[in-house]
mmCIF file of C-alpha atoms in Angstrom:
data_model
loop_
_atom_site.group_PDB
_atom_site.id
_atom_site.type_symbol
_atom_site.label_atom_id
_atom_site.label_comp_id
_atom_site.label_asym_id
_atom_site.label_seq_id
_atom_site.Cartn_x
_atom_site.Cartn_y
_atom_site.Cartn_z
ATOM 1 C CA UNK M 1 22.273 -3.584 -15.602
ATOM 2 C CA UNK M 2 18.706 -3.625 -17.335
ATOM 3 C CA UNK M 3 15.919 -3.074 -14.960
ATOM 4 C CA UNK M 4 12.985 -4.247 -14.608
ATOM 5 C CA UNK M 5 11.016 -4.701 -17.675
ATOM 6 C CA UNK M 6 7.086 -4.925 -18.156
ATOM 7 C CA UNK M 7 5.258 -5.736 -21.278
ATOM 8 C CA UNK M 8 2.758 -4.221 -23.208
ATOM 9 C CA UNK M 9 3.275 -0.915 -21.291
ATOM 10 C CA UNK M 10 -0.454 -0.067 -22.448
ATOM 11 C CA UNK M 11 -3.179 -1.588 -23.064
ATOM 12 C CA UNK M 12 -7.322 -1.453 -23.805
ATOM 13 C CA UNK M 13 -9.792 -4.537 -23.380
ATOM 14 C CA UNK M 14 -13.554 -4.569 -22.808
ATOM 15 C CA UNK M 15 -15.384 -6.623 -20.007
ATOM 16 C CA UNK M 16 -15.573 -10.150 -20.116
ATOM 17 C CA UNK M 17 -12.229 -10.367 -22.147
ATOM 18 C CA UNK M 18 -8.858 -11.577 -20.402
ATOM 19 C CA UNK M 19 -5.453 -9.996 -20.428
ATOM 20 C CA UNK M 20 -2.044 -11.533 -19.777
ATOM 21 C CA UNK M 21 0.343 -9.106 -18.609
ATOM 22 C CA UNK M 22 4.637 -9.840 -18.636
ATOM 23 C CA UNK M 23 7.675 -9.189 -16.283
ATOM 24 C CA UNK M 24 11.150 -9.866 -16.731
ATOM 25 C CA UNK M 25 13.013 -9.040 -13.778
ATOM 26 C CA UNK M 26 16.241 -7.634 -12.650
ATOM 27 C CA UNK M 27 19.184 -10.524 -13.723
ATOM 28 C CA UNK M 28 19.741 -12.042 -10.621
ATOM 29 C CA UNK M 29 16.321 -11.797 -8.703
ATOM 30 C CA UNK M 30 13.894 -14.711 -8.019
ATOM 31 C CA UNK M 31 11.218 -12.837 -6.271
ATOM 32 C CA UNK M 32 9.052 -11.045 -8.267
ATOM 33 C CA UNK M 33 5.775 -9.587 -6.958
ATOM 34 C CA UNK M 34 3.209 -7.979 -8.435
ATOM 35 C CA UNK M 35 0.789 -4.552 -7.170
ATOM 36 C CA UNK M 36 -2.546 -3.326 -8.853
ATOM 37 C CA UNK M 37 -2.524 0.850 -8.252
ATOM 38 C CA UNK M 38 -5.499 2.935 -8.591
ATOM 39 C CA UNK M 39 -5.724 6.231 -7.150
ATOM 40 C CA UNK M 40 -8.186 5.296 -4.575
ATOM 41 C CA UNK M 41 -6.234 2.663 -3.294
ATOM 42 C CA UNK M 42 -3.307 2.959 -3.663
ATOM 43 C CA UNK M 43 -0.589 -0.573 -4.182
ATOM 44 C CA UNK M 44 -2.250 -3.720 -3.328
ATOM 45 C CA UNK M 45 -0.429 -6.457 -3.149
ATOM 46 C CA UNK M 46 -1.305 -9.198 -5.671
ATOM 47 C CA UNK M 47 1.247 -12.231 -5.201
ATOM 48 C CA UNK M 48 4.921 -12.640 -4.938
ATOM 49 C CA UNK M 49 6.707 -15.944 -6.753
ATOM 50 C CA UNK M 50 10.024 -17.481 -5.964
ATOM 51 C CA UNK M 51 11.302 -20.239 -8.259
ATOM 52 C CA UNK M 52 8.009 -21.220 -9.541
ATOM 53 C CA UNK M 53 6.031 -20.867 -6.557
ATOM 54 C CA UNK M 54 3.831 -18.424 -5.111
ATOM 55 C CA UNK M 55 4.858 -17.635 -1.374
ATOM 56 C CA UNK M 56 2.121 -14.748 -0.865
ATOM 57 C CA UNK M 57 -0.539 -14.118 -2.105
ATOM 58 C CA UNK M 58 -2.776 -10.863 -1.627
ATOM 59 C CA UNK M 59 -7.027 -10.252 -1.106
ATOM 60 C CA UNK M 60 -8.058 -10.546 -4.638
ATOM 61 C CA UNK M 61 -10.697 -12.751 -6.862
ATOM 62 C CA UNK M 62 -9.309 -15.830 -8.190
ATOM 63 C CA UNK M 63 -9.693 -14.176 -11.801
ATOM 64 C CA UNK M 64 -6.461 -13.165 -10.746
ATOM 65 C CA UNK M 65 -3.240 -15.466 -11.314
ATOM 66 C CA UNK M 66 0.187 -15.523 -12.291
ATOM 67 C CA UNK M 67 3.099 -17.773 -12.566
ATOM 68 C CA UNK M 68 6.667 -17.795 -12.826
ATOM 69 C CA UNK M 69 8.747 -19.707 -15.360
ATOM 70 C CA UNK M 70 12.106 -21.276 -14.539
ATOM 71 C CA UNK M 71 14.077 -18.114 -16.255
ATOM 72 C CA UNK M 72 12.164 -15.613 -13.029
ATOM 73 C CA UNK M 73 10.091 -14.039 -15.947
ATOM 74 C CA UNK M 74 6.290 -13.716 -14.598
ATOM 75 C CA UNK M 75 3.160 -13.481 -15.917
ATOM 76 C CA UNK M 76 -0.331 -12.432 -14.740
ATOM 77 C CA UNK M 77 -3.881 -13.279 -15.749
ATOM 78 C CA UNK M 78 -6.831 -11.553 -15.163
ATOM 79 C CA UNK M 79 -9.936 -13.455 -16.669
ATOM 80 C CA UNK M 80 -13.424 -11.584 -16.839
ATOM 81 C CA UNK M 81 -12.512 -8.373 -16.727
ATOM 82 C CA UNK M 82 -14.478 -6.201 -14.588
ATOM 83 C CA UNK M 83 -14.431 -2.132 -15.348
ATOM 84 C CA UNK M 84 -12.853 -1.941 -12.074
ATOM 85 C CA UNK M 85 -9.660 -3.708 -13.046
ATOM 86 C CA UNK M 86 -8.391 -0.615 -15.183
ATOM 87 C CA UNK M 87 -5.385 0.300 -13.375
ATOM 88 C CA UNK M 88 -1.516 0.432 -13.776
ATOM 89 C CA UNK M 89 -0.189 -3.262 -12.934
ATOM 90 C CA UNK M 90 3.552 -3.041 -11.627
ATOM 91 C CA UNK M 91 5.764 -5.598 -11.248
ATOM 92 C CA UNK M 92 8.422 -5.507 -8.751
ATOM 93 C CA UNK M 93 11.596 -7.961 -8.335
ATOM 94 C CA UNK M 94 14.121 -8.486 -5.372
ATOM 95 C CA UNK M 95 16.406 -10.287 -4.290
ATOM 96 C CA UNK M 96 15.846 -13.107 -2.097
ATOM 97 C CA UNK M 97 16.412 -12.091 1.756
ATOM 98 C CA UNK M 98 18.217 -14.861 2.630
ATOM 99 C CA UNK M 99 21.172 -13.574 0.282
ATOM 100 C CA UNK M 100 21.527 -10.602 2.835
ATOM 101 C CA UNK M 101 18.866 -8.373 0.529
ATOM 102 C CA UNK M 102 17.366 -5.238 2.243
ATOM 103 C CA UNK M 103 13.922 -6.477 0.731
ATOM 104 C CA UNK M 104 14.037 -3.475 -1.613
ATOM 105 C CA UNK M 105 11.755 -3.663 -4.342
ATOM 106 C CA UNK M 106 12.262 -2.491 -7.624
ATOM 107 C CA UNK M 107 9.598 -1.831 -10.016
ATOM 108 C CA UNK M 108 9.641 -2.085 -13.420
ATOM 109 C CA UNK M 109 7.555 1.078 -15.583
ATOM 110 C CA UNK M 110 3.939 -0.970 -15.236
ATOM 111 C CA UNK M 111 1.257 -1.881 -17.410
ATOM 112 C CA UNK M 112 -1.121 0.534 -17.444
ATOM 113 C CA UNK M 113 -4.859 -1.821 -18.406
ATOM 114 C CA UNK M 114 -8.056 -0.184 -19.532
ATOM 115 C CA UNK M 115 -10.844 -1.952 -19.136
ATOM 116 C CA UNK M 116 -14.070 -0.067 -21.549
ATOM 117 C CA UNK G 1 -9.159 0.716 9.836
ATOM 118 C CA UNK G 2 -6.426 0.965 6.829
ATOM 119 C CA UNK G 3 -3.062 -1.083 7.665
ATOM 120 C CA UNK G 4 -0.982 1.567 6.490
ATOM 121 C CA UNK G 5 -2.138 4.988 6.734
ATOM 122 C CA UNK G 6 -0.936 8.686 5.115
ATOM 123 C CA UNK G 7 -1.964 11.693 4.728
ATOM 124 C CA UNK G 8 -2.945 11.852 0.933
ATOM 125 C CA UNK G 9 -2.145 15.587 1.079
ATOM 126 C CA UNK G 10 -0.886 17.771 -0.427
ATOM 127 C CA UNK G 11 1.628 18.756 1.712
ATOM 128 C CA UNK G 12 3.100 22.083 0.498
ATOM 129 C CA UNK G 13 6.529 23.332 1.831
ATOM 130 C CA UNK G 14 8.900 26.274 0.659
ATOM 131 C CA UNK G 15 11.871 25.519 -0.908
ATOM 132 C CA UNK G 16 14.862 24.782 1.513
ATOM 133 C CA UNK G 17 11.971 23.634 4.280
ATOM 134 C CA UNK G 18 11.762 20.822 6.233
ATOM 135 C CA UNK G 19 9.375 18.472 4.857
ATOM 136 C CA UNK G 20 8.000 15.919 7.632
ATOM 137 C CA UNK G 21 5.790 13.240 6.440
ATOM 138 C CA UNK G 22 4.470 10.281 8.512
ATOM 139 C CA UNK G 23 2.747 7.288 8.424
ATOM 140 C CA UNK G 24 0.931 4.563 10.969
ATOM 141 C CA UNK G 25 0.586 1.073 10.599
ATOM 142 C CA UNK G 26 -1.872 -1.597 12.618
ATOM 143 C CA UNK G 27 0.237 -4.683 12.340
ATOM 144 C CA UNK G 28 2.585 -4.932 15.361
ATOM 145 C CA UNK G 29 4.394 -7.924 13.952
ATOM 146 C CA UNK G 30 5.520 -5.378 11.173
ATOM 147 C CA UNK G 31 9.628 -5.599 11.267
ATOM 148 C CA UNK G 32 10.803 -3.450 7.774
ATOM 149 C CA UNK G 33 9.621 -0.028 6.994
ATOM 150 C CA UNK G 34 10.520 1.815 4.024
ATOM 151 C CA UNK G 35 9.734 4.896 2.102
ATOM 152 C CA UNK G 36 9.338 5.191 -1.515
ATOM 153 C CA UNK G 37 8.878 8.283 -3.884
ATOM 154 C CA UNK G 38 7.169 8.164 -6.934
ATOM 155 C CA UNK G 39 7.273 10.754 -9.761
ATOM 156 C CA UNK G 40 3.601 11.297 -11.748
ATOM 157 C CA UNK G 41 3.460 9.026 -14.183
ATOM 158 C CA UNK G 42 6.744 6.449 -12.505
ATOM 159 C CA UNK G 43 6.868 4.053 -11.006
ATOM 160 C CA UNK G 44 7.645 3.728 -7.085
ATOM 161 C CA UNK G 45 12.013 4.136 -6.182
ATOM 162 C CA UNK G 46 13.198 3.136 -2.513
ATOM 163 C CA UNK G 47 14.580 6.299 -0.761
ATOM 164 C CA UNK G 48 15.030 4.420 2.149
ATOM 165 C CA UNK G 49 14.453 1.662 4.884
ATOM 166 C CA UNK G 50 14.316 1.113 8.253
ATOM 167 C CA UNK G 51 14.310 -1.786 10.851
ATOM 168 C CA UNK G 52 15.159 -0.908 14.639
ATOM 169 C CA UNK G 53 13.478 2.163 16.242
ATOM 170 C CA UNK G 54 15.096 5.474 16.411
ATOM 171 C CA UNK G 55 16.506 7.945 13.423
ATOM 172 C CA UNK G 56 18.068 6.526 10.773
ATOM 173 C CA UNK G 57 20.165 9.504 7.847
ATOM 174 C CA UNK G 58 20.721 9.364 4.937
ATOM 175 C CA UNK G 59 21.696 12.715 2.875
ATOM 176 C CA UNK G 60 18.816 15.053 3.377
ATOM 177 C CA UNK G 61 16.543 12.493 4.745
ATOM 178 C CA UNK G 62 15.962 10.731 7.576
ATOM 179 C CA UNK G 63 13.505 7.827 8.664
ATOM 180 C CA UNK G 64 12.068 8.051 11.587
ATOM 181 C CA UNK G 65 10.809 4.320 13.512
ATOM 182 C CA UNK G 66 8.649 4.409 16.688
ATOM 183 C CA UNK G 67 7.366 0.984 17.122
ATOM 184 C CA UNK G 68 5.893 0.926 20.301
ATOM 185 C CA UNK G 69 3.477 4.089 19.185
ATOM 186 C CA UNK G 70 3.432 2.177 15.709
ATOM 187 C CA UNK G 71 4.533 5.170 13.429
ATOM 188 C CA UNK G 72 7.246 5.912 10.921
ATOM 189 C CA UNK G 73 8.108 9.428 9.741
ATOM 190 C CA UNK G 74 10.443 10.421 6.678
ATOM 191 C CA UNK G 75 12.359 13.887 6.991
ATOM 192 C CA UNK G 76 13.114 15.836 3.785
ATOM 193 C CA UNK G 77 15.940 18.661 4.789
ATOM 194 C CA UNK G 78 16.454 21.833 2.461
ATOM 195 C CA UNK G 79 13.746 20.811 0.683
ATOM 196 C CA UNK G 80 13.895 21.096 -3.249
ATOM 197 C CA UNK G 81 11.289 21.325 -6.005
ATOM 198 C CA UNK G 82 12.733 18.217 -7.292
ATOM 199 C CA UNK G 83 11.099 16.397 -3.977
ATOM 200 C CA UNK G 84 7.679 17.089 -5.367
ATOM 201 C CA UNK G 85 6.371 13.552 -5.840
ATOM 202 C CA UNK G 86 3.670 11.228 -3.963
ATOM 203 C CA UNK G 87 5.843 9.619 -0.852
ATOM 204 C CA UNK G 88 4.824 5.852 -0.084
ATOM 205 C CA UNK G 89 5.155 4.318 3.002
ATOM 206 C CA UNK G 90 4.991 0.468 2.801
ATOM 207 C CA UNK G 91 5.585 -2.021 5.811
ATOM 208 C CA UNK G 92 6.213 -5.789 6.149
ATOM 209 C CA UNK G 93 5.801 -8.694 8.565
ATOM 210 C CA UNK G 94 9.532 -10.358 7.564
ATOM 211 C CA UNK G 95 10.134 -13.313 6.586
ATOM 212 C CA UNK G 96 7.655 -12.455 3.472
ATOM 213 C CA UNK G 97 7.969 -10.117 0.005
ATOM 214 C CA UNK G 98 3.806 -9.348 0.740
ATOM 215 C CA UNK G 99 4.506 -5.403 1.380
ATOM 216 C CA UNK G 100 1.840 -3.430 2.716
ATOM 217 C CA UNK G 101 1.713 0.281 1.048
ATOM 218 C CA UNK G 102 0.130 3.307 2.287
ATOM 219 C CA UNK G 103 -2.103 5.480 -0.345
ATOM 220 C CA UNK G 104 0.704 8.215 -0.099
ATOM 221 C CA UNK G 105 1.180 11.932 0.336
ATOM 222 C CA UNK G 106 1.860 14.031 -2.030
ATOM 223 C CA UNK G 107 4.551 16.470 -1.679
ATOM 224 C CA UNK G 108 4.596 19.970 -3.356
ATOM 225 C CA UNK G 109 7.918 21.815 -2.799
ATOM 226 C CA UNK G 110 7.528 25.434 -3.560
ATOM 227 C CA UNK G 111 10.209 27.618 -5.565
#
């Protein structure tokens, strides 16, 4: 069973551009959520989609956004980029809890953004 | 105050040790607890999860859930070098997928 896949694994943009960033989750899954890790602090939760929607969403900037087409495959946007966006972007799908899921999350390998 | 706080370590431990990590969260509405260990340069894998207080085993580990003093431990028995990695501990309300992660601690298992 694939995992979960993110797309482009690395990349390098300078301030003021915008990046779009891809997840295809586990076969099966509907949530997928996505976390912005630096090493100072840590996985922050950036919002979680279900069918479409977004249930959750975390404490960042609206230059932040993401959607989920009807397949589960996600995307995120981040508009303006600041120098303080560089970080590795993981994605994370699960299964729904109402299916009797543990709420495990599995990540996919992350995009890893550099902002210059 | 953080929501979820670790020790960022490192934690050093001979090989075959006990490794005790723990972790305290502010949120008393949180209901799931689990533990994840990520390798440099991985990403996060669930070692395990927890919902009622008390021990719960698994192999060589064991979670650990005190809710009432708000704290949740993970237990690494005959520690191995292979257990070096940065532990996560990461805590939600239920009823949500908005997890709440600690920074980490990093583990250094000593051969």
């Amino acid at each position: 069973k694939a995992g979960v896949t993110q797309t482009p694994r690395y990349l390098i943009k300078t301030r003021g551009q915008q990046v779009t960033l891809s997840c295809s989750p586990i076969s099966g899954h509907r949530s997928v959520s996505w976390y912005q890790q630096t090493p100072g602090q840590g996985l922050q939760f950036l919002f979680e989609y279900f069918s479409e929607t977004q249930r959750n969403k975390g404490n960042f900037p609206g230059r932040f956004s993401g959607r989920q087409f009807s397949n589960s495959r996600s995307e995120m946007n981040v508009s303006t980029l600041e120098l303080g966006d560089s970080a590795l972007y993981l994605c994370a799908s699960s299964l729904d809890g109402r299916q009797g899921a543990t709420g495990e999350l599995f990540f996919g390998e992350g995009s890893r953004l550099t902002v210059l | 105050q953080k929501e979820v706080e670790q020790n960022s370590g490192p934690l050093s431990v001979p090989e075959g040790a006990i490794a005790s990590l723990n972790c305290t969260y502010s949120d008393r509405g949180s209901q799931s607890f689990f533990w994840y260990r990520q390798y440099s340069g991985k990403s996060p894998e669930l070692i395990m999860f927890i919902y009622s207080n008390g021990d719960k085993e698994d192999g060589r580990f064991t979670a650990q859930l005190n809710k009432a003093s708000q704290y949740v431990s993970l237990l690494i028995r005959d520690s191995q070098p292979s257990d070096s990695a940065t532990y996560l501990c990461a805590v939600n309300r239920g009823g949500t997928y908005k997890y709440i992660f600690g920074t980490g601690t990093r583990l250094k298992v000593l051969a």
